[in-house]
Coordinates of C-alpha atoms in Angstrom, one line a residue:
M31 CA -11.0 -32.2 32.2
P32 CA -8.8 -31.3 35.3
A33 CA -6.8 -28.4 35.4
P34 CA -4.3 -29.8 36.0
L35 CA -4.8 -32.3 33.2
S36 CA -5.6 -28.8 31.3
L37 CA -2.5 -27.0 31.7
L38 CA -0.1 -29.5 30.7
Q39 CA -1.8 -30.3 27.5
T40 CA -1.7 -26.7 27.1
L41 CA 2.2 -27.2 27.9
V42 CA 2.4 -30.1 25.7
Q43 CA 0.4 -28.3 22.5
T44 CA 3.1 -25.4 23.5
L45 CA 6.0 -26.8 23.4
V46 CA 5.4 -29.1 20.6
R47 CA 3.7 -27.6 17.7
P48 CA 6.8 -25.8 17.0
L49 CA 8.5 -28.4 15.8
V50 CA 5.9 -29.8 13.9
R51 CA 4.9 -26.9 11.9
A52 CA 8.1 -26.5 8.1
V53 CA 9.1 -23.0 8.7
T54 CA 10.8 -24.0 12.7
Y55 CA 13.4 -26.1 10.3
T56 CA 13.2 -24.2 7.4
R57 CA 14.6 -21.4 9.4
W58 CA 17.2 -23.8 10.9
L59 CA 18.3 -23.7 7.9
H60 CA 18.7 -20.1 6.2
L61 CA 20.8 -19.8 10.5
L62 CA 23.3 -23.1 9.8
I63 CA 23.6 -22.1 5.5
G64 CA 25.5 -18.4 7.5
A65 CA 28.6 -20.9 8.8
I66 CA 29.3 -21.7 5.7
V67 CA 31.7 -18.4 5.3
P68 CA 33.5 -18.7 8.8
L69 CA 34.1 -22.9 7.6
A70 CA 35.1 -22.6 4.4
G71 CA 37.3 -19.7 5.7
G72 CA 38.2 -21.8 9.2
L73 CA 39.5 -24.5 6.5
I74 CA 42.4 -22.3 4.9
Y75 CA 43.5 -20.8 8.2
P76 CA 44.1 -21.7 11.4
G77 CA 43.2 -25.0 10.1
L78 CA 40.2 -26.7 11.2
S79 CA 41.9 -29.9 12.3
D80 CA 42.1 -31.0 15.9
P81 CA 40.8 -27.4 16.8
G82 CA 40.3 -25.5 20.2
V83 CA 38.6 -22.5 20.7
V84 CA 40.7 -20.2 19.8
D85 CA 40.8 -21.6 16.4
W86 CA 37.5 -20.8 15.8
L87 CA 37.3 -17.2 17.2
I88 CA 39.3 -17.0 14.5
A89 CA 37.6 -19.0 12.2
A90 CA 34.4 -16.4 12.8
A91 CA 36.2 -13.2 12.7
L92 CA 38.1 -13.4 9.3
P93 CA 35.5 -13.1 7.8
V94 CA 34.2 -10.4 8.9
P95 CA 35.9 -7.3 6.3
L96 CA 34.8 -9.7 3.9
V97 CA 31.4 -9.8 4.1
A98 CA 30.9 -6.3 5.4
A99 CA 33.0 -5.2 1.6
A100 CA 30.0 -7.2 0.3
A101 CA 27.6 -5.4 2.1
L102 CA 28.4 -2.5 0.1
L103 CA 27.0 -4.2 -2.7
P104 CA 23.1 -3.1 -3.5
S105 CA 22.2 -5.8 -4.7
A106 CA 23.4 -7.4 -1.6
R107 CA 20.4 -5.9 0.8
R108 CA 18.2 -7.4 -2.1
A109 CA 19.2 -11.0 -1.8
E110 CA 19.7 -11.1 1.0
G111 CA 16.3 -10.6 1.7
L112 CA 13.9 -12.7 -0.7
Q113 CA 16.5 -15.0 1.1
A114 CA 14.8 -14.3 4.5
R115 CA 11.5 -14.2 3.5
L116 CA 11.5 -17.1 1.5
M117 CA 13.2 -19.7 4.6
L118 CA 11.7 -18.0 8.0
F119 CA 8.6 -17.0 6.0
P120 CA 7.5 -20.0 3.5
G121 CA 4.1 -19.2 2.0
K122 CA 2.9 -17.2 -0.8
H123 CA 3.7 -14.1 1.1
A124 CA 7.4 -14.7 0.4
R125 CA 7.7 -14.8 -2.8
V126 CA 8.2 -12.5 -5.5
R127 CA 5.5 -10.6 -7.8
A128 CA 6.3 -9.7 -11.5
T129 CA 4.5 -6.4 -12.0
G130 CA 3.4 -5.6 -15.7
E131 CA 6.3 -3.2 -16.1
A132 CA 8.9 -4.5 -15.1
G133 CA 11.2 -6.1 -17.8
A134 CA 12.0 -9.3 -18.0
G135 CA 16.0 -9.2 -16.1
E136 CA 14.0 -7.8 -13.3
A137 CA 11.0 -8.7 -11.9
G138 CA 9.4 -6.5 -9.7
V139 CA 9.0 -6.8 -5.7
G140 CA 6.0 -5.4 -3.8
E141 CA 7.9 -3.9 -1.1
A142 CA 5.4 -2.2 0.1
G143 CA 2.5 -4.9 -0.7
V144 CA 2.0 -8.2 0.4
G145 CA 5.9 -9.5 1.0
E146 CA 6.6 -6.9 3.3
A147 CA 3.5 -6.7 5.6
A148 CA 3.2 -10.0 5.8
T149 CA 6.9 -10.2 7.0
G150 CA 7.8 -7.4 7.9
I151 CA 11.2 -7.4 5.5
S152 CA 12.1 -5.3 2.3
A153 CA 13.1 -6.7 -0.7
T154 CA 14.6 -3.9 -2.5
P155 CA 18.5 -3.1 -3.1
S156 CA 20.4 -0.3 -0.7
A157 CA 19.8 3.4 -1.3
S158 CA 21.2 4.6 1.8
W159 CA 24.9 4.2 4.0
T160 CA 22.8 3.6 6.8
D161 CA 21.1 0.2 4.2
R162 CA 24.1 -0.6 3.9
G163 CA 25.7 -0.4 7.0
R164 CA 22.3 -2.7 8.6
T165 CA 22.7 -5.0 6.2
A166 CA 26.7 -5.4 7.3
L167 CA 25.4 -6.5 10.7
W168 CA 22.4 -8.5 8.8
L169 CA 25.7 -10.8 7.8
V170 CA 28.1 -10.5 10.6
F171 CA 25.1 -11.7 12.4
R172 CA 24.3 -14.3 9.9
M173 CA 27.3 -15.6 9.8
G174 CA 28.6 -16.0 14.0
A175 CA 25.5 -17.3 15.1
G176 CA 25.3 -19.4 11.5
L177 CA 28.6 -20.5 13.2
A178 CA 28.0 -20.9 16.8
A179 CA 24.7 -23.3 16.1
W180 CA 26.3 -25.9 13.4
L181 CA 28.4 -26.5 16.2
L182 CA 26.1 -26.6 18.8
T183 CA 24.5 -28.5 16.7
I184 CA 27.0 -30.8 16.3
W185 CA 28.8 -30.4 19.5
L186 CA 24.5 -31.4 21.4
L187 CA 24.7 -34.4 18.4
Q188 CA 27.9 -35.7 20.0
V189 CA 26.9 -35.5 23.7
T190 CA 23.8 -37.9 22.8
L191 CA 26.1 -40.4 20.9
V192 CA 28.5 -40.4 23.8
L193 CA 25.8 -40.5 26.7
S194 CA 24.3 -43.4 25.0
G195 CA 27.5 -45.2 24.6
V196 CA 28.8 -44.5 21.9
S197 CA 32.2 -42.9 21.6
V198 CA 33.1 -39.9 19.2
E199 CA 37.0 -40.1 18.3
E200 CA 37.0 -35.8 17.6
P201 CA 34.4 -34.2 19.5
V202 CA 33.4 -30.7 17.9
L203 CA 34.2 -28.5 21.5
G204 CA 36.2 -31.3 23.6
S205 CA 36.2 -34.5 24.0
V206 CA 33.3 -35.9 26.7
T207 CA 34.0 -38.1 29.1
P208 CA 30.2 -40.2 29.4
L209 CA 29.4 -41.4 32.9
A210 CA 28.2 -45.0 34.5
G211 CA 25.2 -45.5 33.2
A212 CA 24.2 -42.4 32.0
A213 CA 21.8 -43.3 28.9
P214 CA 18.7 -42.8 30.7
L215 CA 20.1 -38.9 30.0
A216 CA 20.8 -39.8 26.2
P217 CA 17.7 -37.9 25.9
L218 CA 18.4 -34.5 27.3
P219 CA 21.1 -33.2 24.9
F220 CA 18.5 -34.1 22.0
L221 CA 15.5 -32.2 23.7
A222 CA 17.6 -29.1 24.3
L223 CA 19.1 -29.0 20.8
L224 CA 14.8 -28.6 19.5
A225 CA 14.7 -26.7 22.2
L226 CA 17.4 -24.7 20.4
V227 CA 16.2 -25.2 17.1
V228 CA 13.4 -23.2 17.6
A229 CA 15.1 -20.6 19.5
G230 CA 17.9 -19.9 17.4
G231 CA 15.1 -19.8 14.6
R232 CA 13.5 -17.0 16.0
L233 CA 16.1 -15.1 17.3
D234 CA 16.8 -15.1 13.4
T235 CA 13.3 -13.8 13.0
R236 CA 13.5 -11.2 15.0
V237 CA 17.0 -9.9 13.9
A238 CA 16.2 -10.1 10.3
R239 CA 13.3 -8.4 10.6
R240 CA 15.4 -5.4 13.0
L241 CA 18.2 -5.2 10.2
L242 CA 16.7 -6.3 7.0
G243 CA 13.1 -4.4 7.5
P244 CA 11.9 -1.5 5.9
S245 CA 14.0 1.6 6.5
V246 CA 12.7 5.3 6.9
R247 CA 12.8 6.1 3.4
E248 CA 11.6 3.0 2.6
R249 CA 8.3 3.2 5.1
M250 CA 8.0 6.8 4.3
A251 CA 7.8 6.2 0.2
A252 CA 5.0 3.5 1.0
L253 CA 2.9 6.3 3.0
E254 CA 3.2 8.1 0.1
D255 CA 1.8 6.0 -2.3
R256 CA -0.9 4.4 0.7
T257 CA -2.1 8.4 0.6
E258 CA -2.2 8.6 -3.9
R259 CA -4.3 5.4 -3.3
L260 CA -6.7 7.1 -1.0
L261 CA -6.8 10.5 -2.7
E262 CA -7.6 9.1 -6.5
R263 CA -9.9 6.2 -4.5
N264 CA -11.9 9.6 -3.9
R265 CA -11.3 11.6 -6.7
I266 CA -13.3 8.9 -8.5
A267 CA -16.4 8.9 -5.4
R268 CA -15.9 12.5 -6.7
E269 CA -16.7 12.2 -9.4
L270 CA -19.2 9.7 -9.2
H271 CA -20.9 11.0 -7.3
D272 CA -20.8 14.7 -9.7
S273 CA -21.9 12.8 -12.7
L274 CA -24.3 10.4 -11.1
G275 CA -25.7 13.1 -9.3
H276 CA -26.3 15.1 -12.7
A277 CA -27.2 13.0 -14.6
L278 CA -30.1 11.8 -12.6
T279 CA -31.0 15.6 -10.8
L280 CA -31.7 16.3 -14.2
A281 CA -33.7 13.4 -15.7
V282 CA -35.4 13.7 -12.5
V283 CA -36.5 17.5 -13.2
Q284 CA -37.1 16.6 -16.9
A285 CA -39.7 14.0 -15.9
G286 CA -41.4 16.2 -13.7
A287 CA -41.5 19.4 -15.9
A288 CA -42.4 16.9 -18.6
R289 CA -45.6 15.2 -16.8
A290 CA -46.9 19.0 -15.5
A291 CA -46.7 20.7 -19.2
G292 CA -48.4 17.9 -20.7
D293 CA -46.9 19.0 -24.1
P294 CA -45.9 16.0 -27.1
E295 CA -43.7 18.7 -28.1
F296 CA -41.8 19.6 -24.8
T297 CA -42.0 16.2 -23.8
D298 CA -40.2 14.5 -26.7
R299 CA -36.7 16.9 -25.8
A300 CA -37.7 15.9 -22.0
L301 CA -36.8 12.2 -23.4
A302 CA -33.7 13.4 -25.9
T303 CA -32.4 15.8 -23.3
I304 CA -32.4 12.6 -20.8
E305 CA -31.3 10.5 -22.8
E306 CA -28.1 12.1 -23.9
T307 CA -27.8 13.7 -19.9
G308 CA -27.7 9.6 -19.8
R309 CA -26.0 8.5 -22.1
A310 CA -22.5 10.7 -20.9
A311 CA -23.3 9.3 -17.3
L312 CA -23.1 5.8 -18.9
E313 CA -19.3 7.1 -20.1
D314 CA -18.6 8.5 -17.1
L315 CA -19.7 5.5 -15.0
E316 CA -17.5 3.4 -17.4
R317 CA -14.2 5.6 -17.2
V318 CA -14.4 5.0 -13.3
L319 CA -14.8 1.7 -13.7
L320 CA -12.0 0.7 -15.7
L321 CA -9.7 3.0 -13.1
L322 CA -11.0 0.7 -10.5
R323 CA -11.4 -2.5 -11.8
E324 CA -7.0 -1.4 -12.7
T325 CA -7.3 -3.5 -15.7
G326 CA -4.6 -2.2 -17.3
R327 CA -6.6 -0.3 -20.3
R328 CA -5.8 3.4 -20.2
P329 CA -9.1 4.8 -19.8
P330 CA -11.0 6.1 -22.7
G331 CA -11.2 10.0 -21.9
A332 CA -9.7 12.2 -19.0
G333 CA -12.7 13.4 -18.4
P334 CA -14.2 16.6 -20.1
G335 CA -13.2 19.9 -19.6
L336 CA -14.1 23.3 -19.2
D337 CA -14.5 24.4 -22.5
E338 CA -17.5 21.7 -22.9
A339 CA -19.2 23.6 -20.9
A340 CA -21.4 24.8 -23.4
R341 CA -23.2 20.9 -23.5
L342 CA -23.5 21.3 -19.1
L343 CA -25.6 24.5 -19.4
D344 CA -27.3 23.2 -22.4
S345 CA -29.1 20.7 -20.6
A346 CA -29.5 22.4 -17.4
R347 CA -31.3 25.0 -19.5
S348 CA -33.7 22.3 -21.3
S349 CA -35.3 21.0 -17.2
G350 CA -37.1 24.2 -17.9
A351 CA -34.4 26.5 -16.3
V352 CA -33.5 29.8 -17.2
V353 CA -29.2 29.4 -17.2
E354 CA -27.4 33.0 -18.3
A355 CA -24.2 31.8 -18.7
V356 CA -21.3 35.0 -19.0
I357 CA -17.4 32.8 -20.1
T358 CA -15.1 35.2 -20.6
G359 CA -10.8 34.7 -20.9
P360 CA -8.9 32.0 -22.3
V361 CA -10.8 28.6 -21.2
E362 CA -10.1 26.5 -23.9
E363 CA -6.5 27.0 -23.6
L364 CA -6.6 26.2 -19.2
P365 CA -4.5 23.7 -17.8
G366 CA -6.2 20.2 -17.8
P367 CA -6.2 19.3 -13.8
V368 CA -8.4 22.6 -13.7
S369 CA -10.6 22.6 -16.5
R370 CA -11.8 19.4 -15.3
E371 CA -12.1 19.8 -12.1
A372 CA -13.7 23.7 -13.1
Y373 CA -16.0 21.2 -15.0
R374 CA -17.0 19.1 -12.5
M375 CA -17.7 21.9 -10.1
L376 CA -19.8 24.1 -12.4
Q377 CA -21.6 20.9 -12.9
E378 CA -22.2 20.6 -9.3
A379 CA -23.4 23.7 -8.7
L380 CA -25.9 23.5 -11.3
T381 CA -27.0 20.2 -9.7
N382 CA -27.2 21.6 -6.7
A383 CA -29.5 24.6 -7.9
L384 CA -31.5 21.9 -9.6
R385 CA -32.1 19.5 -7.1
H386 CA -33.0 21.8 -3.6
A387 CA -34.4 25.2 -6.0
G388 CA -36.3 23.4 -9.2
P389 CA -36.1 24.9 -12.7
V390 CA -35.1 28.8 -11.7
P391 CA -33.4 31.1 -12.4
V392 CA -29.2 31.1 -12.9
A393 CA -26.7 32.7 -13.2
V394 CA -23.4 31.3 -14.7
Q395 CA -19.8 33.2 -14.5
V396 CA -16.4 32.1 -15.6
A397 CA -13.9 34.8 -16.1
A398 CA -9.9 33.4 -16.9
D399 CA -7.0 35.7 -17.5
D400 CA -2.8 35.0 -17.0
S401 CA -3.0 33.9 -12.9
R402 CA -6.3 32.3 -12.4
L403 CA -9.7 31.3 -12.7
S404 CA -13.2 32.8 -11.0
L405 CA -16.3 30.7 -11.0
L406 CA -20.0 32.1 -9.7
V407 CA -23.3 30.4 -9.9
T408 CA -25.8 32.3 -8.3
N409 CA -29.6 31.2 -8.3
P410 CA -32.9 32.7 -6.1
L411 CA -33.6 30.6 -2.7
P412 CA -36.3 28.3 -3.4
E413 CA -40.0 30.3 -1.3
G414 CA -40.5 28.1 2.0
R415 CA -37.5 26.3 2.1
P416 CA -34.9 27.8 4.4
P417 CA -31.5 28.8 3.8
A418 CA -29.1 25.4 3.5
V419 CA -26.1 25.9 6.5
P420 CA -23.4 26.7 4.1
G421 CA -20.6 24.2 3.8
S422 CA -23.6 21.1 4.5
G423 CA -23.8 18.6 1.9
S424 CA -21.3 15.6 0.1
G425 CA -21.6 18.1 -2.7
L426 CA -19.8 21.3 -1.6
R427 CA -17.0 19.7 0.6
G428 CA -16.5 18.0 -3.0
I429 CA -16.1 21.5 -4.4
R430 CA -14.0 23.1 -1.8
E431 CA -11.5 19.3 -2.0
R432 CA -11.1 20.1 -5.3
A433 CA -10.8 24.0 -5.1
A434 CA -8.0 23.0 -1.9
L435 CA -6.3 19.8 -4.1
L436 CA -5.8 22.4 -6.8
G437 CA -4.3 25.7 -3.9
G438 CA -8.0 27.7 -4.3
E439 CA -10.9 28.9 -2.2
A440 CA -14.6 27.9 -3.2
K441 CA -16.9 29.5 0.0
A442 CA -21.0 28.3 -1.1
G443 CA -24.0 30.6 1.4
T444 CA -27.3 33.0 0.9
A445 CA -26.4 37.2 -0.2
N446 CA -28.9 39.4 -1.1
D447 CA -31.9 36.3 -0.9
T448 CA -29.8 34.1 -4.0
W449 CA -28.1 31.3 -3.0
Q450 CA -23.7 32.0 -4.5
V451 CA -20.9 29.1 -5.2
T452 CA -17.8 30.8 -5.6
V453 CA -14.5 28.4 -6.9
T454 CA -11.2 31.0 -7.5
L455 CA -8.3 28.4 -9.3
P456 CA -4.4 29.7 -9.4
L457 CA -3.8 28.4 -12.6
R458 CA 0.0 28.7 -11.8

């Protein structure tokens, strides 16, 4: 296709495409609805029989205090936001998304979800004077722009009729004198009206995004909500890593020890330990999957705590490792988050010891008092292997992250030919 024809086709598509979209006309209708208030007020004063330009200005200015006062109502912003979503951005993303926690008379709106993300329009009640001020500006703009759009629409249609030879008795914006032989020019005002429809709808949409968009407080709330979701997913990933990693490591060590021992009794004990550890891992997996699916059901448990450390130590001993544990202080009275995270950190430390050093002697010291919890896991370095780089590996990184989230500190490294994992967590 020659270049001029291609350019002409592109130009025609650019001009025609907006005219065949339904959203163009819903936007124009949204703009015209704003003219209802000044038209209704103008019928009372100054009266719209043979109005002039001054009369139209008075009709546009008089309702300003009324609409500004209406913007003080918190629900005004919500109503305008919902209407803007439905008429300026038609589609599934514009609809209200009810939540299971909303009452029958108050459906939840996903401001930080699909609706706001797709349209840039908030549909929450005003929460500050800034929100009320922006809503007042929006109402005044919508009223004035709607009146101007209504007047231009009627006037351009009248000009089209006049140029076509039809007389108009009461023109809206003054009389129009037809020219002789002006009939070929009749389509021009109508084309100008179509251009006005497209441009006015886009202007209305742009101003709506500016004045009805999320406030700084709403943006911060959405950012905090997103951050919390990411942190929750990271926590779930750590839960899966710690629980399943410990179960698989223990199963591998137990199976290898049973095969090397060749003792039926030891093999039976190893299989029993593998079964128990696997069952506990499956329970943890089910609990985590319930959280990921967001089915609304409560998980079967909040996870094991440090008061259940005996089961964890017994499973490590059954793999052939010699585990000496010293637990002092009121461990069973620890705060829930501290107890659960400490259990996971102890689990990861034992898993690392079994995975990298095999069934070696492991010393565990747990001390709790009124202000802090201390955890120390020590095991000899494996022979013939270079010592690990402190802080390497996702398991050690997870231990440090868990400790940091609780305001504590975790360290891992070599000391006197041993590998030590040290954790200190504040209780307040």
